[in-house]
Amino acid sequence: MKIAIVGCGAMGSIYAGLMADAGNEVWAIDAWKDHVDAINREGLRVEGASGDRRVTSIRATTDGAEVGVCDLVIVATKASGVAAAARTALGLTGPDTVILTIQNGLGAADRIAEAIPTSQVMLGVVGGFGASMRGPAHAHHNGMELVRLGEMDGGETDRLAGVVKVWEGSGFAARGFPDIHQMIWEKLICNCAFSGPCGVTGLTVGQVLDHPDAWKIASSCAAEADTVARTKGIRLGFEDVEDYVRSFGSKIRGAKPSLLQDQEARRPSEIDAINGAIPVEAAKVGLAAPINATVAGIVRARESGF
């Protein structure tokens, strides 16, 4: 397939590297010029749970207009970049193109749908990778969990099965789901537990699990998100939220969530789509989420000086 990765940061680089290594024609589109130049000059190195490889067949650019129509466009930007990425994706889209958007938190699908018909949009949920950039053209990841995919409009389709095969053929564990929105909330609950709390404490996932005070904050954030999801009628695939997020975190103990990496780099994070989204969703069903609101407020206050 001809595949474009729009937003080729840590996670996007892992997608690009493994998919190109599997024989697909892959374009990496990113605003980080040093990263793009390094990929074109020396290839993309992906190191970690999937092995250690340098892939030289990827073509990288800062300008999506160079790419042309693709079979699959994967939007892997942060939540704040989705609107701009949707405009880029539109220029890569033909009548049979699939747009797959993979972000943390809530709201990305709606922003994509403002530019592209929902019939062409799929949603993805990934977790347990613990990805980071070691430098231009060098991505690292601590784990490699399941990639969950689904049609934005729901249901199980032949097209969805085809996209799952592309991921599987590239070395990922992938599965299609008839209700991807359930998967989004399950991932969001884990993100609420570790993104904001790691960001405000400066601790890794494992350190949060081990520190009684940090874990109290993290588990409370998850519990609030869990309550909101169930009140909204989201069918979750677990009963005990604390056991669920502890099991999730124990697989990536050494990871720094992207929000903590943003804090350390003094750049704006995705807090509004993660912990900051829970009070908004809570209000819609007559609830409050004071712990998530407090954590999000602290992150926003810190970022006001970035």
One Martini backbone bead per residue (centre of mass of N, CA, C, O) as a GRO file, in nm:
protein
  306
    1MET     BB    1   0.101   0.033   0.013
    2LYS     BB    2   0.010   0.369   0.027
    3ILE     BB    3   0.159   0.561   0.296
    4ALA     BB    4   0.065   0.814   0.533
    5ILE     BB    5   0.231   1.007   0.788
    6VAL     BB    6   0.073   1.236   1.002
    7GLY     BB    7   0.288   1.273   1.227
    8CYS     BB    8   0.633   1.191   1.296
    9GLY     BB    9   0.684   1.092   1.572
   10ALA     BB   10   0.717   0.848   1.778
   11MET     BB   11   0.473   0.680   1.679
   12GLY     BB   12   0.490   0.747   1.374
   13SER     BB   13   0.775   0.617   1.342
   14ILE     BB   14   0.690   0.330   1.404
   15TYR     BB   15   0.493   0.297   1.180
   16ALA     BB   16   0.680   0.370   0.946
   17GLY     BB   17   0.911   0.167   0.988
   18LEU     BB   18   0.745  -0.103   0.980
   19MET     BB   19   0.588  -0.056   0.714
   20ALA     BB   20   0.838  -0.021   0.531
   21ASP     BB   21   0.982  -0.291   0.611
   22ALA     BB   22   0.722  -0.453   0.476
   23GLY     BB   23   0.693  -0.286   0.172
   24ASN     BB   24   0.580  -0.019   0.191
   25GLU     BB   25   0.477   0.295   0.087
   26VAL     BB   26   0.635   0.560   0.273
   27TRP     BB   27   0.521   0.864   0.424
   28ALA     BB   28   0.668   1.140   0.600
   29ILE     BB   29   0.487   1.392   0.784
   30ASP     BB   30   0.663   1.687   0.905
   31ALA     BB   31   0.772   1.984   1.081
   32TRP     BB   32   1.050   1.850   1.147
   33LYS     BB   33   1.321   1.912   0.967
   34ASP     BB   34   1.551   1.745   1.093
   35HIS     BB   35   1.398   1.480   1.075
   36VAL     BB   36   1.345   1.473   0.773
   37ASP     BB   37   1.640   1.499   0.680
   38ALA     BB   38   1.745   1.243   0.827
   39ILE     BB   39   1.570   1.037   0.682
   40ASN     BB   40   1.673   1.107   0.390
   41ARG     BB   41   1.980   1.055   0.459
   42GLU     BB   42   1.966   0.774   0.684
   43GLY     BB   43   1.706   0.713   0.794
   44LEU     BB   44   1.500   0.512   1.014
   45ARG     BB   45   1.514   0.459   1.357
   46VAL     BB   46   1.400   0.158   1.531
   47GLU     BB   47   1.376   0.106   1.886
   48GLY     BB   48   1.316  -0.200   2.083
   49ALA     BB   49   1.057  -0.421   2.103
   50SER     BB   50   1.100  -0.462   1.769
   51GLY     BB   51   1.396  -0.378   1.780
   52ASP     BB   52   1.668  -0.293   1.537
   53ARG     BB   53   1.625  -0.039   1.287
   54ARG     BB   54   1.700   0.076   0.947
   55VAL     BB   55   1.505   0.282   0.730
   56THR     BB   56   1.547   0.386   0.376
   57SER     BB   57   1.252   0.394   0.217
   58ILE     BB   58   1.169   0.649   0.332
   59ARG     BB   59   0.969   0.936   0.278
   60ALA     BB   60   1.027   1.283   0.353
   61THR     BB   61   0.816   1.569   0.466
   62THR     BB   62   0.672   1.905   0.508
   63ASP     BB   63   0.497   1.851   0.231
   64GLY     BB   64   0.202   1.705   0.132
   65ALA     BB   65   0.199   1.787  -0.180
   66GLU     BB   66   0.424   1.563  -0.266
   67VAL     BB   67   0.260   1.280  -0.239
   68GLY     BB   68  -0.035   1.225  -0.288
   69VAL     BB   69  -0.228   0.967  -0.332
   70CYS     BB   70  -0.361   0.737  -0.093
   71ASP     BB   71  -0.466   0.452   0.074
   72LEU     BB   72  -0.326   0.546   0.356
   73VAL     BB   73  -0.402   0.765   0.637
   74ILE     BB   74  -0.206   0.859   0.920
   75VAL     BB   75  -0.304   1.026   1.211
   76ALA     BB   76  -0.028   1.125   1.458
   77THR     BB   77  -0.098   1.356   1.610
   78LYS     BB   78  -0.184   1.569   1.812
   79ALA     BB   79  -0.476   1.696   1.906
   80SER     BB   80  -0.398   1.998   1.821
   81GLY     BB   81  -0.320   1.889   1.507
   82VAL     BB   82  -0.576   1.775   1.357
   83ALA     BB   83  -0.691   2.000   1.183
   84ALA     BB   84  -0.437   2.033   1.003
   85ALA     BB   85  -0.415   1.731   0.925
   86ALA     BB   86  -0.685   1.716   0.772
   87ARG     BB   87  -0.597   1.903   0.543
   88THR     BB   88  -0.368   1.726   0.448
   89ALA     BB   89  -0.534   1.464   0.403
   90LEU     BB   90  -0.718   1.573   0.180
   91GLY     BB   91  -0.470   1.584  -0.035
   92LEU     BB   92  -0.447   1.241  -0.008
   93THR     BB   93  -0.750   1.199  -0.113
   94GLY     BB   94  -0.952   0.957  -0.231
   95PRO     BB   95  -1.232   0.760  -0.271
   96ASP     BB   96  -1.048   0.499  -0.129
   97THR     BB   97  -0.949   0.636   0.113
   98VAL     BB   98  -0.803   0.592   0.432
   99ILE     BB   99  -0.869   0.744   0.749
  100LEU     BB  100  -0.642   0.726   1.028
  101THR     BB  101  -0.696   0.807   1.368
  102ILE     BB  102  -0.434   0.862   1.631
  103GLN     BB  103  -0.518   0.940   1.965
  104ASN     BB  104  -0.536   1.094   2.246
  105GLY     BB  105  -0.834   1.099   2.364
  106LEU     BB  106  -1.061   1.353   2.275
  107GLY     BB  107  -1.197   1.481   1.941
  108ALA     BB  108  -1.058   1.390   1.674
  109ALA     BB  109  -1.293   1.285   1.504
  110ASP     BB  110  -1.448   1.552   1.480
  111ARG     BB  111  -1.220   1.709   1.334
  112ILE     BB  112  -1.198   1.528   1.088
  113ALA     BB  113  -1.511   1.547   1.004
  114GLU     BB  114  -1.493   1.849   0.904
  115ALA     BB  115  -1.319   1.747   0.629
  116ILE     BB  116  -1.421   1.437   0.636
  117PRO     BB  117  -1.591   1.180   0.570
  118THR     BB  118  -1.686   0.929   0.785
  119SER     BB  119  -1.672   0.692   0.570
  120GLN     BB  120  -1.332   0.734   0.567
  121VAL     BB  121  -1.316   0.683   0.882
  122MET     BB  122  -1.081   0.583   1.125
  123LEU     BB  123  -1.007   0.438   1.444
  124GLY     BB  124  -0.742   0.450   1.693
  125VAL     BB  125  -0.585   0.234   1.952
  126VAL     BB  126  -0.302   0.288   2.161
  127GLY     BB  127  -0.082   0.095   2.385
  128GLY     BB  128   0.222   0.021   2.549
  129PHE     BB  129   0.489   0.168   2.413
  130GLY     BB  130   0.667   0.400   2.522
  131ALA     BB  131   0.737   0.650   2.342
  132SER     BB  132   1.037   0.802   2.186
  133MET     BB  133   1.275   1.051   2.117
  134ARG     BB  134   1.633   1.049   2.061
  135GLY     BB  135   1.607   1.188   1.777
  136PRO     BB  136   1.663   1.236   1.476
  137ALA     BB  137   1.560   0.947   1.329
  138HIS     BB  138   1.493   0.837   1.649
  139ALA     BB  139   1.316   0.569   1.782
  140HIS     BB  140   1.149   0.458   2.090
  141HIS     BB  141   1.030   0.144   2.255
  142ASN     BB  142   0.906  -0.051   2.535
  143GLY     BB  143   0.651  -0.152   2.369
  144MET     BB  144   0.373  -0.385   2.216
  145GLU     BB  145   0.066  -0.351   2.177
  146LEU     BB  146  -0.246  -0.330   2.091
  147VAL     BB  147  -0.417  -0.256   1.788
  148ARG     BB  148  -0.707  -0.060   1.765
  149LEU     BB  149  -0.981  -0.090   1.529
  150GLY     BB  150  -1.227   0.139   1.360
  151GLU     BB  151  -1.513   0.252   1.259
  152MET     BB  152  -1.664   0.546   1.307
  153ASP     BB  153  -1.964   0.418   1.228
  154GLY     BB  154  -1.921   0.129   1.258
  155GLY     BB  155  -1.851  -0.191   1.241
  156GLU     BB  156  -1.787  -0.471   1.016
  157THR     BB  157  -1.541  -0.467   0.757
  158ASP     BB  158  -1.344  -0.528   0.490
  159ARG     BB  159  -1.172  -0.276   0.523
  160LEU     BB  160  -1.087  -0.327   0.812
  161ALA     BB  161  -0.952  -0.600   0.761
  162GLY     BB  162  -0.735  -0.480   0.568
  163VAL     BB  163  -0.598  -0.289   0.772
  164VAL     BB  164  -0.520  -0.501   0.977
  165LYS     BB  165  -0.326  -0.655   0.782
  166VAL     BB  166  -0.119  -0.431   0.756
  167TRP     BB  167  -0.032  -0.435   1.050
  168GLU     BB  168   0.039  -0.733   1.074
  169GLY     BB  169   0.250  -0.725   0.831
  170SER     BB  170   0.430  -0.511   1.027
  171GLY     BB  171   0.422  -0.653   1.340
  172PHE     BB  172   0.148  -0.608   1.460
  173ALA     BB  173  -0.093  -0.608   1.698
  174ALA     BB  174  -0.423  -0.656   1.559
  175ARG     BB  175  -0.772  -0.521   1.582
  176GLY     BB  176  -1.108  -0.534   1.517
  177PHE     BB  177  -1.393  -0.314   1.597
  178PRO     BB  178  -1.731  -0.229   1.620
  179ASP     BB  179  -1.652  -0.043   1.898
  180ILE     BB  180  -1.421   0.204   1.931
  181HIS     BB  181  -1.529   0.386   2.165
  182GLN     BB  182  -1.463   0.194   2.392
  183MET     BB  183  -1.154   0.197   2.348
  184ILE     BB  184  -1.112   0.498   2.394
  185TRP     BB  185  -1.203   0.495   2.694
  186GLU     BB  186  -1.004   0.286   2.800
  187LYS     BB  187  -0.755   0.457   2.729
  188LEU     BB  188  -0.831   0.720   2.874
  189ILE     BB  189  -0.823   0.610   3.161
  190CYS     BB  190  -0.518   0.553   3.153
  191ASN     BB  191  -0.428   0.840   3.084
  192CYS     BB  192  -0.542   0.973   3.339
  193ALA     BB  193  -0.356   0.816   3.536
  194PHE     BB  194  -0.060   0.911   3.384
  195SER     BB  195  -0.033   1.181   3.246
  196GLY     BB  196  -0.090   1.404   3.454
  197PRO     BB  197   0.056   1.280   3.705
  198CYS     BB  198   0.335   1.269   3.568
  199GLY     BB  199   0.350   1.570   3.493
  200VAL     BB  200   0.331   1.686   3.800
  201THR     BB  201   0.569   1.485   3.926
  202GLY     BB  202   0.798   1.346   3.727
  203LEU     BB  203   0.706   1.053   3.691
  204THR     BB  204   0.690   0.747   3.625
  205VAL     BB  205   0.483   0.493   3.605
  206GLY     BB  206   0.618   0.318   3.826
  207GLN     BB  207   0.642   0.545   4.041
  208VAL     BB  208   0.341   0.588   4.070
  209LEU     BB  209   0.269   0.300   4.161
  210ASP     BB  210   0.476   0.316   4.424
  211HIS     BB  211   0.341   0.586   4.516
  212PRO     BB  212   0.093   0.658   4.725
  213ASP     BB  213   0.019   0.951   4.642
  214ALA     BB  214   0.030   0.920   4.334
  215TRP     BB  215  -0.174   0.683   4.318
  216LYS     BB  216  -0.416   0.831   4.432
  217ILE     BB  217  -0.439   1.029   4.200
  218ALA     BB  218  -0.447   0.832   3.959
  219SER     BB  219  -0.691   0.653   4.054
  220SER     BB  220  -0.891   0.893   4.073
  221CYS     BB  221  -0.888   0.973   3.778
  222ALA     BB  222  -0.988   0.698   3.675
  223ALA     BB  223  -1.255   0.683   3.838
  224GLU     BB  224  -1.389   0.927   3.712
  225ALA     BB  225  -1.382   0.828   3.418
  226ASP     BB  226  -1.541   0.569   3.467
  227THR     BB  227  -1.803   0.703   3.566
  228VAL     BB  228  -1.861   0.866   3.314
  229ALA     BB  229  -1.875   0.638   3.109
  230ARG     BB  230  -2.109   0.476   3.245
  231THR     BB  231  -2.313   0.712   3.242
  232LYS     BB  232  -2.298   0.730   2.916
  233GLY     BB  233  -2.300   0.407   2.824
  234ILE     BB  234  -2.029   0.277   2.828
  235ARG     BB  235  -1.882  -0.025   2.735
  236LEU     BB  236  -1.682  -0.200   2.944
  237GLY     BB  237  -1.409  -0.457   2.978
  238PHE     BB  238  -1.442  -0.394   3.295
  239GLU     BB  239  -1.470  -0.361   3.656
  240ASP     BB  240  -1.182  -0.279   3.780
  241VAL     BB  241  -1.011   0.008   3.749
  242GLU     BB  242  -0.756  -0.029   3.922
  243ASP     BB  243  -0.663  -0.296   3.800
  244TYR     BB  244  -0.651  -0.199   3.508
  245VAL     BB  245  -0.435   0.033   3.536
  246ARG     BB  246  -0.218  -0.135   3.676
  247SER     BB  247  -0.176  -0.337   3.449
  248PHE     BB  248  -0.099  -0.134   3.234
  249GLY     BB  249   0.147   0.002   3.386
  250SER     BB  250   0.325  -0.263   3.441
  251LYS     BB  251   0.420  -0.278   3.125
  252ILE     BB  252   0.544   0.052   3.154
  253ARG     BB  253   0.731   0.152   3.396
  254GLY     BB  254   0.962   0.329   3.229
  255ALA     BB  255   0.764   0.532   3.132
  256LYS     BB  256   0.702   0.839   2.959
  257PRO     BB  257   0.469   1.025   2.903
  258SER     BB  258   0.410   1.263   2.671
  259LEU     BB  259   0.339   1.482   2.878
  260LEU     BB  260   0.609   1.474   3.027
  261GLN     BB  261   0.784   1.533   2.782
  262ASP     BB  262   0.660   1.811   2.739
  263GLN     BB  263   0.741   1.936   3.005
  264GLU     BB  264   1.051   1.897   2.967
  265ALA     BB  265   1.032   2.067   2.679
  266ARG     BB  266   0.838   2.311   2.696
  267ARG     BB  267   0.548   2.205   2.578
  268PRO     BB  268   0.253   2.160   2.469
  269SER     BB  269  -0.015   1.963   2.550
  270GLU     BB  270  -0.300   1.713   2.587
  271ILE     BB  271  -0.479   1.783   2.840
  272ASP     BB  272  -0.765   1.858   2.713
  273ALA     BB  273  -0.799   1.543   2.598
  274ILE     BB  274  -0.782   1.426   2.887
  275ASN     BB  275  -0.820   1.533   3.185
  276GLY     BB  276  -0.978   1.791   3.068
  277ALA     BB  277  -1.228   1.614   2.950
  278ILE     BB  278  -1.380   1.505   3.204
  279PRO     BB  279  -1.537   1.754   3.311
  280VAL     BB  280  -1.694   1.797   3.048
  281GLU     BB  281  -1.834   1.515   3.040
  282ALA     BB  282  -1.956   1.526   3.323
  283ALA     BB  283  -2.150   1.771   3.282
  284LYS     BB  284  -2.338   1.621   3.069
  285VAL     BB  285  -2.422   1.408   3.334
  286GLY     BB  286  -2.412   1.561   3.624
  287LEU     BB  287  -2.104   1.580   3.692
  288ALA     BB  288  -1.788   1.552   3.857
  289ALA     BB  289  -1.404   1.620   3.826
  290PRO     BB  290  -1.181   1.733   4.048
  291ILE     BB  291  -0.912   1.585   3.997
  292ASN     BB  292  -0.880   1.637   3.696
  293ALA     BB  293  -0.910   1.944   3.717
  294THR     BB  294  -0.659   1.989   3.891
  295VAL     BB  295  -0.445   1.859   3.713
  296ALA     BB  296  -0.505   2.033   3.463
  297GLY     BB  297  -0.452   2.307   3.601
  298ILE     BB  298  -0.153   2.261   3.662
  299VAL     BB  299  -0.059   2.217   3.374
  300ARG     BB  300  -0.155   2.487   3.260
  301ALA     BB  301   0.013   2.665   3.449
  302ARG     BB  302   0.286   2.564   3.353
  303GLU     BB  303   0.236   2.624   3.037
  304SER     BB  304   0.213   2.940   3.051
  305GLY     BB  305   0.551   2.952   3.050
  306PHE     BB  306   0.624   2.826   2.752
   0.00000   0.00000   0.00000
